Amino acid sequence: MSNLRGRDIISALQFEREDVERLIDAAESLRKEIEEKGILDYARNKILATVFLEPSTRTRLSFQFAMVKLGGQVIDFGLAEAASIAKGESFEDSMRMVDGYDPDIIVLRQKVPGNAAKAAEICKAPVINAGDGWNEHPTQALLDVYTIWRELRRIDGIRIGIMGDLKYGRTPSSLSYILSKFKDIKIYYIAPEQLQIRPEVLEKIRGVDYEKVDRPEKVMEELDVLYVTRLQKERFEDPSEYERLKGSYNINRELLVKFKHIPIIMHPLPRVFELSTDVDDLPQAKYFEQAKNGMYIRAALIKEILGV
Amino acid sequence: MSNLRGRDIISALQFEREDVERLIDAAESLRKEIEEKGILDYARNKILATVFLEPSTRTRLSFQFAMVKLGGQVIDFGLAEAASIAKGESFEDSMRMVDGYDPDIIVLRQKVPGNAAKAAEICKAPVINAGDGWNEHPTQALLDVYTIWRELRRIDGIRIGIMGDLKYGRTPSSLSYILSKFKDIKIYYIAPEQLQIRPEVLEKIRGVDYEKVDRPEKVMEELDVLYVTRLQKERFEDPSEYERLKGSYNINRELLVKFKHIPIIMHPLPRVFELSTDVDDLPQAKYFEQAKNGMYIRAALIKEILGV
Amino acid sequence: MSNLRGRDIISALQFEREDVERLIDAAESLRKEIEEKGILDYARNKILATVFLEPSTRTRLSFQFAMVKLGGQVIDFGLAEAASIAKGESFEDSMRMVDGYDPDIIVLRQKVPGNAAKAAEICKAPVINAGDGWNEHPTQALLDVYTIWRELRRIDGIRIGIMGDLKYGRTPSSLSYILSKFKDIKIYYIAPEQLQIRPEVLEKIRGVDYEKVDRPEKVMEELDVLYVTRLQKERFEDPSEYERLKGSYNINRELLVKFKHIPIIMHPLPRVFELSTDVDDLPQAKYFEQAKNGMYIRAALIKEILGV
């Protein structure tokens, strides 16, 4: 793509290298403008509808703050109401209804893989996929590469370890897809065998050099970035297996300071046990910055989709 | 009434023929202005409070979009909080509290018939009844006749079949009331005996020619409009009776295409089984248009109540 | 303090007499401006984030209306989402996230005493404590003294009875603290022994003349103001003790009219049985005014914290 005006954003694979670079530039200049003025004027007279059919604070608030800081209006579908949808109205009818009120953008989070694409077919308004189950979360991938760029001033050539539940996590897939548009990337997929990255993801990132490893210690010294994600108990058939692995998949200060070189530490948040709070004070801990970067890159994306 | 400035809207019986005509005109011109500019300036500096004590997406969002597109502000009471009301504070105290913050309009949905009128007595702000249990839903009636007008360019003389749960549905009552202000209306009430329209409703629409029938096929060829509503399982003392009737009260493509003349198909939505999705592609299917029309006629109503 | 610009508001003890007087003046003039214009321009380009991790309507709506009437934007964390926080993300991480989106003020309600102070340490944005469990609710204290001032045109020298659950109620503590900054105050703490005011509160209001009594009748004639609060069943180890006390701790019309002098009646609301609705028509009933005053004094506080 060379311009995202009026486009749906369903998969991180849609973004070309130049899209990412242009959005990063735009995010950087919006950041300056917002820090100066608080609320800007670009989206005056525009409405963004947030439809979150699953609980979310970070992503929903990030989009809401982004739109409000662009000067636009937000109307929220309401999570409590979402529960009542489950009982009766079909997903298609609900999306048709929201779209009928002519929002300028719809941001959609729901749990069925592929339903963001279905919503995009139904709706006249551009739809941004803010997570469709284990499938994709393309704006998370955007903020991830924006964070890498802010810390390292490059994306080409980075060596990144992506750790945790790679099989059912949408973040590892979308991040892999977006990185595949850059040069000389090396990805280490760090997970126990049963939670390793799905073959279908690997097929879509041909040309990327990757390696599967089972423990972060094995590659720590190689990494520019360690990207930590959650292990989720419900993914394990055998709960004792989960308990056994919890210990190995915990990034803490003691572990990190053993290494001469500590990579940038990222996490999509929220975290549970897999990333200890004693890491927060290390200069390499960038996950709170990362969340904040999300607001700016999403503002850049909204602005471009609106064509304002 | 000749002007609704500052008025409460509790019952569809309040609207005179000229009110409806004036609001339809206003809705048509707001539609053009909104399509052109996105957000207008009429309600700048005005606040609409939405108090929905029962889950609702269509009606609540419709009012919120309407107010935002008029340039106004919306503050929502919050459904989750509504649950806590049930536990302690009286309805009267809650309404007094919201009213004390001086919103310019209060839109109220709750389940006790007559409580919208009670709220209107308590509150200084104009109250719009957005559904009080099985009693009334006057703005639904407005958008219904607006939709009929948009499709047929007249309301006088129409022959309409209203089908489904006519006894406990607030939509059939409010629609009957508003139609009773027009000339030469013929209403077919299509329902099993136990769900037929209440005598008190019929008393209030004297002069309207109506007929009760038990099956839609019997009158289909006579109709300009078929207005479908839900049958609700919980209304039946004997669940097997519900199961038996489900089959007869389903409007689907196969049924409709048997007739030489297919009426305009309307539905207040959400739908469950009573209106099949295979009807959606027929040119007579107008229920998604109908929902969208709601935003414009509500914008017209809000504008007139605000006197802006 | 002589100016609250950029300050956290955690305890009513922070307010000096001149702060209260200045905020009351500001509330009075904002009241006039808002009554005239509806929505003002002071907070244009500012964002207030409401983070209510416990259900609240009065306080949350009061802050939202205050901010909207100042011309600012509100973004709400969402109560439904709060539930999901309990399951995973730490309070600290959640506050860091919200703060990362750079709101201009964060209003926080949650149930752990002391966590408002913790949030203030974490966040760059000024934090307003809107209730931290049984500990404090400083803006409630502000609106309480504002109400006293509006009714009596003075705060110095008033004699007030504070009645109900003084041990676990945050309102009685915060009100005591703010009154302690004025002269010649007399407080009667009216409660059964097991719900009497905590010694730590009394330590912080040295210089204030107070008396503990067990029944309102004993001091009614002495009072300028009777401030009623709820008795909460769950505070009693023995439920039969609660049932026994309910009768004695009910303020109703019959009780009040026995006295030659009826004090101003206040209540933070919501009320349950402890304050009968038959009191509402007495000219001394000021609790609905009190709630409304909250919007204006909070607008004054927000305006001063924003420095606009």
Tab-separated table of N, CA and C in Angstrom, chain B residues 231 233 236 240-251 273-274:
chain	number	residue	atom	x	y	z
B	231	LEU	N	-41.084	-13.101	18.967
B	231	LEU	CA	-41.864	-13.887	19.942
B	231	LEU	C	-40.897	-14.222	21.065
B	233	LYS	N	-39.855	-16.461	24.240
B	233	LYS	CA	-40.146	-17.745	24.872
B	233	LYS	C	-40.749	-17.586	26.263
B	236	PHE	N	-44.579	-17.491	27.201
B	236	PHE	CA	-45.482	-18.639	27.089
B	236	PHE	C	-45.509	-19.445	28.373
B	240	SER	N	-44.002	-25.816	25.122
B	240	SER	CA	-44.237	-26.583	23.902
B	240	SER	C	-45.094	-25.750	22.934
B	241	GLU	N	-45.936	-24.897	23.487
B	241	GLU	CA	-46.729	-23.981	22.674
B	241	GLU	C	-45.806	-23.038	21.875
B	242	TYR	N	-44.768	-22.568	22.562
B	242	TYR	CA	-43.783	-21.707	21.897
B	242	TYR	C	-43.099	-22.443	20.751
B	243	GLU	N	-42.680	-23.665	21.031
B	243	GLU	CA	-41.991	-24.436	20.004
B	243	GLU	C	-42.899	-24.665	18.795
B	244	ARG	N	-44.177	-24.903	19.066
B	244	ARG	CA	-45.138	-25.157	18.003
B	244	ARG	C	-45.310	-23.899	17.124
B	245	LEU	N	-45.330	-22.734	17.784
B	245	LEU	CA	-45.610	-21.500	17.047
B	245	LEU	C	-44.406	-20.955	16.274
B	246	LYS	N	-43.209	-21.281	16.780
B	246	LYS	CA	-41.998	-20.766	16.128
B	246	LYS	C	-42.045	-20.958	14.614
B	247	GLY	N	-42.488	-22.149	14.202
B	247	GLY	CA	-42.537	-22.470	12.777
B	247	GLY	C	-43.444	-21.526	11.993
B	248	SER	N	-44.600	-21.216	12.568
B	248	SER	CA	-45.566	-20.376	11.841
B	248	SER	C	-45.160	-18.911	11.822
B	249	TYR	N	-44.396	-18.503	12.792
B	249	TYR	CA	-44.027	-17.099	12.872
B	249	TYR	C	-42.587	-16.877	12.446
B	250	ASN	N	-42.299	-17.383	11.271
B	250	ASN	CA	-40.978	-17.153	10.704
B	250	ASN	C	-41.162	-16.609	9.290
B	251	ILE	N	-40.618	-15.419	9.076
B	251	ILE	CA	-40.680	-14.829	7.746
B	251	ILE	C	-39.369	-15.135	7.041
B	273	PHE	N	-35.129	-15.794	15.449
B	273	PHE	CA	-35.496	-16.726	14.372
B	273	PHE	C	-36.640	-16.213	13.493
B	274	GLU	N	-37.394	-15.216	13.967
B	274	GLU	CA	-38.646	-14.855	13.303
B	274	GLU	C	-38.462	-14.191	11.947
